[in-house]
Short mmCIF file of C-alpha atoms and ligand atoms in Angstrom, two decimals:
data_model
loop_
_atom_site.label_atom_id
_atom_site.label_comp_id
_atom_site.label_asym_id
_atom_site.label_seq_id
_atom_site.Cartn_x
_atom_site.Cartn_y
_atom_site.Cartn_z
CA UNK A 11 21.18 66.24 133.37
CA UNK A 12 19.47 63.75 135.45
CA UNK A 13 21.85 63.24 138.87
CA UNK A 14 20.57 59.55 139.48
CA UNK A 15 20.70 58.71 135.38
CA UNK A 16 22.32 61.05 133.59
CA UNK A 17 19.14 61.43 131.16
CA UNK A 18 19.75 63.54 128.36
CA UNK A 19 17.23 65.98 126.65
CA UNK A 20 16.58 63.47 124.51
CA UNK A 21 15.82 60.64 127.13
CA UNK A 22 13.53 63.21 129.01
CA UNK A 23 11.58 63.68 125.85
CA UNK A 24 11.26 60.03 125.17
CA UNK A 25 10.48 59.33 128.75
CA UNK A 26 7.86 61.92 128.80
CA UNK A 27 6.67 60.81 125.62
CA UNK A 28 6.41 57.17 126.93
CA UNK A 29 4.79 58.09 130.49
CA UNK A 30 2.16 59.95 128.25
CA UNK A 31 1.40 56.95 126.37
CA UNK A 32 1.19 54.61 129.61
CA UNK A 33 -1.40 56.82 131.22
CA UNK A 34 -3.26 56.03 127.81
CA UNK A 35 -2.85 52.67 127.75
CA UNK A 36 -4.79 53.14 131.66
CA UNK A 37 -7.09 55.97 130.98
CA UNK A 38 -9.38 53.85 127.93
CA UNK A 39 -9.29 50.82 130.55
CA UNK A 40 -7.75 47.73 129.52
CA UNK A 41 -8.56 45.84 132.55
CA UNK A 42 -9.28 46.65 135.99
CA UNK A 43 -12.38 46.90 138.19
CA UNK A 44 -13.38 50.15 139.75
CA UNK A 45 -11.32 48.87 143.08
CA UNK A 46 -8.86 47.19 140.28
CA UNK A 47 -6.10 48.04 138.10
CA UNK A 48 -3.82 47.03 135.02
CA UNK A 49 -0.38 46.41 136.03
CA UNK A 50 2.09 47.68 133.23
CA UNK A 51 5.28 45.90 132.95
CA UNK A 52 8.07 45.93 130.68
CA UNK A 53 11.05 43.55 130.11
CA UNK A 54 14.19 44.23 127.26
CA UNK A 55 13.57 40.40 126.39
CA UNK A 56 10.95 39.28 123.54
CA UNK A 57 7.52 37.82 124.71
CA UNK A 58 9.01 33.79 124.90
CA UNK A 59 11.90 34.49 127.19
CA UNK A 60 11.93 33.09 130.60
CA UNK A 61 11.78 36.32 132.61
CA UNK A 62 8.80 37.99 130.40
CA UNK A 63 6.67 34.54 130.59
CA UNK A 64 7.10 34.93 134.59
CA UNK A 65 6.02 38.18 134.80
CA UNK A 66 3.14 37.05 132.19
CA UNK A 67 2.51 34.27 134.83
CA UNK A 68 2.44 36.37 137.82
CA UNK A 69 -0.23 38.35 135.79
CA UNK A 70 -2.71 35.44 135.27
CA UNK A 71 -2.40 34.45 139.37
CA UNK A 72 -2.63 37.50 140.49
CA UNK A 73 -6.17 37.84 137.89
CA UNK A 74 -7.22 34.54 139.33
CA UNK A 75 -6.01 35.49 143.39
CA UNK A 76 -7.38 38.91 143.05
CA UNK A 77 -10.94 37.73 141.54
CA UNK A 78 -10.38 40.29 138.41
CA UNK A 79 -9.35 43.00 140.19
CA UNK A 80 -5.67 43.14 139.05
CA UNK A 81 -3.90 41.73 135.59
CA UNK A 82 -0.77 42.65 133.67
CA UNK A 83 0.28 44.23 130.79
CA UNK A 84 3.58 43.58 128.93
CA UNK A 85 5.63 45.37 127.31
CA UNK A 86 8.22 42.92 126.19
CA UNK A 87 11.11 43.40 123.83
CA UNK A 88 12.43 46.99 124.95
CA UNK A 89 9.65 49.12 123.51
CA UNK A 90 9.17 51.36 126.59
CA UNK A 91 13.27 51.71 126.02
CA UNK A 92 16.52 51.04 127.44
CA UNK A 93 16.60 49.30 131.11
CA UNK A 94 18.17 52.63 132.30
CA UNK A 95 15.07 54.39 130.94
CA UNK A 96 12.46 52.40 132.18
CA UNK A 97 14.18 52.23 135.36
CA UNK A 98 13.67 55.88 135.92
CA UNK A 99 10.31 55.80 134.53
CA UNK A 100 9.79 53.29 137.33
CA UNK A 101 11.07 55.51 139.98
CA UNK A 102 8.67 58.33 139.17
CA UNK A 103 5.43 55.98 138.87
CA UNK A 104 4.92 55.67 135.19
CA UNK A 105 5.43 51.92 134.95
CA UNK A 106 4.31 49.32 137.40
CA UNK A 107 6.30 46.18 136.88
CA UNK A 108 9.49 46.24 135.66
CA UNK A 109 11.99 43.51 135.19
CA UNK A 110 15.59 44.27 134.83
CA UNK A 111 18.96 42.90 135.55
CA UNK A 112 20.66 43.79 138.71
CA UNK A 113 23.64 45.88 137.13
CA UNK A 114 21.88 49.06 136.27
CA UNK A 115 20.61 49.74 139.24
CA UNK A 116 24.44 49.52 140.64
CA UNK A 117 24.68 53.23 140.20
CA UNK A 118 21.10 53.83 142.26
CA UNK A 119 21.96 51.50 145.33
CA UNK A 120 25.15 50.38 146.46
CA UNK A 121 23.84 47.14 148.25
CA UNK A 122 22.69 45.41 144.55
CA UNK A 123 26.29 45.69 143.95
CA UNK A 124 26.77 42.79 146.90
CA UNK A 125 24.83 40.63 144.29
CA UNK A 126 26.77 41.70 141.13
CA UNK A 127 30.01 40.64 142.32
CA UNK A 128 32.39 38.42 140.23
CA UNK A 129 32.65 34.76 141.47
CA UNK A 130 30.63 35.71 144.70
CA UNK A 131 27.86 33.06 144.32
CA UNK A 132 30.02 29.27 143.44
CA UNK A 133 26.63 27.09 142.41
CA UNK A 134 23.75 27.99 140.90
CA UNK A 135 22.33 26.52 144.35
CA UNK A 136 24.50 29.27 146.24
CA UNK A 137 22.47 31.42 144.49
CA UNK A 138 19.51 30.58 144.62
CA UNK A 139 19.06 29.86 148.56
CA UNK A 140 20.82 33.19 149.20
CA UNK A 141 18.98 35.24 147.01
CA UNK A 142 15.15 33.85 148.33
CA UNK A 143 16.60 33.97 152.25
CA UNK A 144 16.74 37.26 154.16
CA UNK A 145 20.08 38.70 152.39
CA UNK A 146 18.27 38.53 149.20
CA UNK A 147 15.28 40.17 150.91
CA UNK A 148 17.95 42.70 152.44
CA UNK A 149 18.89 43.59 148.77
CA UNK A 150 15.73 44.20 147.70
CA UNK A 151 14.90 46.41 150.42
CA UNK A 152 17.37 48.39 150.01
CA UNK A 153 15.81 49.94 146.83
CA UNK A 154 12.53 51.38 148.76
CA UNK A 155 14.34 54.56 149.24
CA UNK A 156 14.95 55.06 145.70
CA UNK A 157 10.96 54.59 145.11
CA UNK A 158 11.18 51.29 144.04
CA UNK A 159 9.98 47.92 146.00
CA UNK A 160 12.10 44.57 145.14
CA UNK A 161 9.68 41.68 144.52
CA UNK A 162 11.94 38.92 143.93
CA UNK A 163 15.28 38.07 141.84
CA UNK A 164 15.17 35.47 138.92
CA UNK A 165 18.13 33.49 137.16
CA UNK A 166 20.13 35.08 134.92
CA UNK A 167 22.64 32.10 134.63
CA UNK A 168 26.24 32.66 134.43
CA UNK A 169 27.88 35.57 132.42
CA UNK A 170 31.08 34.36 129.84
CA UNK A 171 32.86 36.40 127.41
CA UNK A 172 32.21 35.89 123.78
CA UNK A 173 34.25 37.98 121.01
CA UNK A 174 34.57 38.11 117.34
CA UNK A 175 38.29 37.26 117.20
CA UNK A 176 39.05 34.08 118.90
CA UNK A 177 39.02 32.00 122.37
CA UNK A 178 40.02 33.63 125.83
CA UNK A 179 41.34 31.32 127.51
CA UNK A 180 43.80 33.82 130.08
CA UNK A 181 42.96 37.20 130.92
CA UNK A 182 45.87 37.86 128.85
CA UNK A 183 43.71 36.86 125.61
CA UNK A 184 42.25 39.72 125.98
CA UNK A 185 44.91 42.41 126.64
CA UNK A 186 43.46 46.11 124.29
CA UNK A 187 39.93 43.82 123.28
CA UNK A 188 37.05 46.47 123.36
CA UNK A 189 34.49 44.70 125.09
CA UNK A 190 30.75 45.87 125.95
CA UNK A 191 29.51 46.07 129.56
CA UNK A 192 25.82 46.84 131.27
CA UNK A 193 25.89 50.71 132.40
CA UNK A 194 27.56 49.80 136.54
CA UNK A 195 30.93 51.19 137.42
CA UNK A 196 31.32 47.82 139.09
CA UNK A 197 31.42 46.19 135.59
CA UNK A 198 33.80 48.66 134.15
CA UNK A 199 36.35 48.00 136.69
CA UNK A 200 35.53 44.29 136.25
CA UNK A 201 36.61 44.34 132.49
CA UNK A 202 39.77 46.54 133.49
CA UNK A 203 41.12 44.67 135.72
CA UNK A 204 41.39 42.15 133.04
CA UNK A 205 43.15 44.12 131.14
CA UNK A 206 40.59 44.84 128.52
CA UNK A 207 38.54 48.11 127.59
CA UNK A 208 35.31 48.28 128.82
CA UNK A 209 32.14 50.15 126.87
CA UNK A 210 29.51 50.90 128.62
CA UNK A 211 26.26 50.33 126.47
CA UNK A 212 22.72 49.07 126.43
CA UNK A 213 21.92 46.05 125.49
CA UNK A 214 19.93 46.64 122.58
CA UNK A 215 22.50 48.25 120.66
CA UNK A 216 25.39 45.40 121.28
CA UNK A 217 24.16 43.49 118.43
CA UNK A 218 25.28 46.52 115.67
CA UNK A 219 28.46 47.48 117.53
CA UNK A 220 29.42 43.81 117.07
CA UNK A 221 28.52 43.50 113.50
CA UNK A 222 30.32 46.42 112.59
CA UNK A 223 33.81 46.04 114.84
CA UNK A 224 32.89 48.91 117.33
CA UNK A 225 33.04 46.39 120.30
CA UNK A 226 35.28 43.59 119.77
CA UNK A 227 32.98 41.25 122.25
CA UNK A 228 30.49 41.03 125.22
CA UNK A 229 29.73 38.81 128.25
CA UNK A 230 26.02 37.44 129.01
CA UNK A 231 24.48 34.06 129.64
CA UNK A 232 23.71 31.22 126.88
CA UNK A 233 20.03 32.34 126.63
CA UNK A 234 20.57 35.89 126.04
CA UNK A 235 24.03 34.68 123.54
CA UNK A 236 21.22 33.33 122.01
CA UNK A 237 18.72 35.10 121.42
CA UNK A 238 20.25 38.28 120.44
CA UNK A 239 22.18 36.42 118.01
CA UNK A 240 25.15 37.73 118.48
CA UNK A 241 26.81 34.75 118.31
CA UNK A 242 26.66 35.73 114.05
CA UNK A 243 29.02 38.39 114.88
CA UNK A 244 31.00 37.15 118.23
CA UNK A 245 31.56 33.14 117.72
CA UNK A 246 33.93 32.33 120.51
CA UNK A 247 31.62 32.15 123.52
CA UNK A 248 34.58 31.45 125.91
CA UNK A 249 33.50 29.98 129.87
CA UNK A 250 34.62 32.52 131.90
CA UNK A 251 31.42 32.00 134.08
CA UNK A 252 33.04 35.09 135.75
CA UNK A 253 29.30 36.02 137.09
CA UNK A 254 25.66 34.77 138.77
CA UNK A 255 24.23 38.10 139.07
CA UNK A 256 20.77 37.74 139.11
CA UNK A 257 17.73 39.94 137.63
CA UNK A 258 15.13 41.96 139.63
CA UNK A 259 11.16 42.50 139.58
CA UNK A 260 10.10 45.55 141.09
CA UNK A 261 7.41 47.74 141.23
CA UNK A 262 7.14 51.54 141.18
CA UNK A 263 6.57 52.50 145.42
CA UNK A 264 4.28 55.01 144.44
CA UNK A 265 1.97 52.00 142.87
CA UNK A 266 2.67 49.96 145.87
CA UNK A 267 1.60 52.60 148.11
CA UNK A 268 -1.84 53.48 146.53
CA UNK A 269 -2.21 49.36 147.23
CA UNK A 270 -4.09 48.17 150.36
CA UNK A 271 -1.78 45.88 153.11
CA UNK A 272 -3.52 42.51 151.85
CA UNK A 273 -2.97 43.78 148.43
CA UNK A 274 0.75 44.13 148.64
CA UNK A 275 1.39 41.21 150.21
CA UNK A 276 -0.61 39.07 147.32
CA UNK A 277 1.78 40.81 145.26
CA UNK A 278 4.72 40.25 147.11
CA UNK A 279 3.58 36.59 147.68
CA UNK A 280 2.36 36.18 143.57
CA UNK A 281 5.75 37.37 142.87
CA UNK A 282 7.36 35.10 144.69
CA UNK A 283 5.15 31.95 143.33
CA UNK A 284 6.60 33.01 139.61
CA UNK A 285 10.20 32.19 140.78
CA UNK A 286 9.63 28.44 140.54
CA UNK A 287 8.05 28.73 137.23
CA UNK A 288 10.81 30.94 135.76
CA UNK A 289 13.23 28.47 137.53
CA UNK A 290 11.72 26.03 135.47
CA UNK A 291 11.44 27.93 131.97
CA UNK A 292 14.67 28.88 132.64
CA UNK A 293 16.92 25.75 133.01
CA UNK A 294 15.43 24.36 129.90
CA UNK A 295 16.14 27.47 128.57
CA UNK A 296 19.59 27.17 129.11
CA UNK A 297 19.79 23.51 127.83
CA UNK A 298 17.99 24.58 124.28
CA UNK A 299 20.47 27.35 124.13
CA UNK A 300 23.67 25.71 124.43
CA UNK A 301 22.47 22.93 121.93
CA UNK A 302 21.21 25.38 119.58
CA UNK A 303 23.76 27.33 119.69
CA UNK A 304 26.87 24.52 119.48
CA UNK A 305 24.88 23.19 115.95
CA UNK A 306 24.95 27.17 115.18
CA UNK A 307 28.66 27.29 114.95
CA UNK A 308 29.44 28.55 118.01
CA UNK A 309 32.76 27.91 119.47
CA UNK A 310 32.65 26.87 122.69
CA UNK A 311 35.45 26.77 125.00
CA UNK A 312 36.13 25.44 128.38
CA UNK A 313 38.71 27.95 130.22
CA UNK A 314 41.11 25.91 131.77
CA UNK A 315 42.03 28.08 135.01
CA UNK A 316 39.28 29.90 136.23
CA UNK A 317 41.43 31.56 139.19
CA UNK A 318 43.63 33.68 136.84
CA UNK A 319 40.38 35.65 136.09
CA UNK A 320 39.08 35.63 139.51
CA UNK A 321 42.14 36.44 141.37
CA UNK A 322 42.30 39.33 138.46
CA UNK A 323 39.08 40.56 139.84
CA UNK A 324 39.37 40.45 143.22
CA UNK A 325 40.34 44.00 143.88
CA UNK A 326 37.16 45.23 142.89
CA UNK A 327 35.46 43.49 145.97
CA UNK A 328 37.62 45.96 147.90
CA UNK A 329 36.77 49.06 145.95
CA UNK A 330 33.24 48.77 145.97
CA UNK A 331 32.20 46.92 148.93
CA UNK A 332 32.67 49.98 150.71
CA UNK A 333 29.47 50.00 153.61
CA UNK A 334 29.64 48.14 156.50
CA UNK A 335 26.42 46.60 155.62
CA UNK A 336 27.66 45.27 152.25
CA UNK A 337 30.80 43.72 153.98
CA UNK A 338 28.32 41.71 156.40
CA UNK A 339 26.26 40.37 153.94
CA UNK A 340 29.22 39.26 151.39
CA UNK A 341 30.71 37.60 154.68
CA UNK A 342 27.53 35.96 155.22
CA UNK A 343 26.94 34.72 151.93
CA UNK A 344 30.31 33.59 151.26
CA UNK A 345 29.88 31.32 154.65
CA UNK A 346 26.76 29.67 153.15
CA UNK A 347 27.27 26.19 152.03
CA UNK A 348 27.42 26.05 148.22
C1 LIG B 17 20.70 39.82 130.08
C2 LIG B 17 19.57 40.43 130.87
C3 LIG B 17 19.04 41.60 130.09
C4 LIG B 17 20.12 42.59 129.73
C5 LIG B 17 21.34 41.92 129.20
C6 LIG B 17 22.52 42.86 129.07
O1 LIG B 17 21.21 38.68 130.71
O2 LIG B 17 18.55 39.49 131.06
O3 LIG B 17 18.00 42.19 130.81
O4 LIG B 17 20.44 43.34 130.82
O5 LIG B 17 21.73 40.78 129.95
O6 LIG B 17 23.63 42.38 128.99
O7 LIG B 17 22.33 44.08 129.03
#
């Protein structure tokens, strides 16, 4: 097994199988100068979603900025495989670009947890100014070690419980519930200390173990509710808004490292300039979803007393912010004005 991943036989042959293909995609040349080079990304979301048109984005500045000498390739909808996956294939240099959520990589550096906490981050304006000022730079910067380089965060919104069986509205709605959780430790112990069962699973295989009663229910934002449609099978989308945690661009360091210093930082920089345009695609996002989804038949709840779940979840501030360098920055974000 894998010691970072836990990567079967299996996911070893599929990762193999997928790095072979990438070095294709590079080897008959789509794109790239002699000095240039075809950036290959991959995101779990389809091609329209806010995070995938960013990275799509970053692509045509960085053509324009670079004069032709770097563009991107995406590889949207989870075809390179599960984040996990393509996470590792990112450590070892087979993918460029990759775009994933900030709870997988829990279990590869300790300091993303900071930004996966429950009810750490009280505005979507917390948020935002602490992830693009230095603490969000600290996060990202912590996963250089791990052979990957943090370009910048984007919105994810705020996570809420949905379930096939009826509104939460206390923790104690959902006492035995089997309820499906990103692959972090952090999460698991999030959903426990609810009371609640926690499965560990990717996301593209929530919307079967909803359909057919494996999982009882899930948490994400409205756009991702959406667009996975498992509202059909989950229909109480319950505001729990129990957390901000944001997603992640990075690129492979052994990519980063074959580029030149002004190279990296027009990456870093590009990178950067695709925040406010995924800000942008992503509150309307968010607006489309909720109406959408409230003429779908969703049923929407407001949740009452929000401190029943956060005092519930508390505790697992204590267990996992652990490093003296995650308890400064969670005391320094928590003093920010939100
Ligand atoms: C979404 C995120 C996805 C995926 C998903 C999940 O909000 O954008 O990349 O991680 O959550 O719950 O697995």
């Amino acid at each position: 097994m894998n010691k970072l991943f836990g990567l079967n036989e299996v996911g070893k042959n599929r990762r193999d199988f997928i790095t072979a293909g990438l070095a294709g995609v590079v080897l008959t040349g789509c794109g790239g100068g002699a000095k240039g080079r075809t950036l290959l990304a991959a995101d779990a979301h389809p091609m329209d979603y806010p995070t995938v048109q960013a990275v799509v984005k970053m692509g045509e500045l960085l053509h324009s900025r670079s004069n032709g000498r770097f563009d991107v390739k995406m590889f949207a909808g989870g075809q390179l495989g599960s984040e996990r996956d393509t996470i590792e294939i990112t450590t070892f240099g087979g993918l460029d670009l990759n775009r994933v959520p900030i709870a997988p990589l829990n279990s590869v550096e300790p300091m993303t947890m900071v930004a996966s906490l429950p009810f750490l981050f009280r505005s979507t304006s917390h948020m935002r100014r602490a992830l693009d000022s230095d603490y969000g730079e600290e996060i990202l910067a912590a996963l250089k070690p791990h052979g990957l380089v943090g370009l910048c965060f984007y919105d994810s919104g705020v996570r809420s419980f949905y379930n096939i069986e009826g509104p939460i509205n206390t923790p104690a709605d959902m006492k035995g519930m089997k309820i499906r959780v990103q692959n972090s430790d952090l999460y698991v112990s999030m959903i426990k200390a609810l009371g609640a069962d926690a499965v560990p699973m990717s996301f593209g295989e929530v919307y079967q173990a909803l359909s057919q009663g494996v999982i009882d229910g899930a948490e994400n934002n409205w756009p991702s509710y959406h667009s996975t449609r498992h509202f059909e099978a989950a229909p109480y989308y319950s505001l729990s808004k129990h957390v901000m945690a944001p997603e992640i661009l990075m690129m492979s360091l052994s990519r980063w490292n074959k580029l030149s210093k002004s190279d990296r930082a027009l990456v870093k920089q590009t990178a950067k300039d695709s925040v406010h345009y995924m800000r942008e695609l992503w509150d309307a996002r968010v607006e489309n979803a909720k109406s959408t989804l409230l003429r779908s038949g969703a049923k929407v709840n407001d949740i009452a007393d929000l401190s029943l779940f956060s005092e519930k979840m508390r505790p697992v501030w204590n267990r996992y912010m652990i490093s003296n360098q995650q308890k400064a920055l969670v005391r320094k974000i928590e003093a920010m004005e939100f």
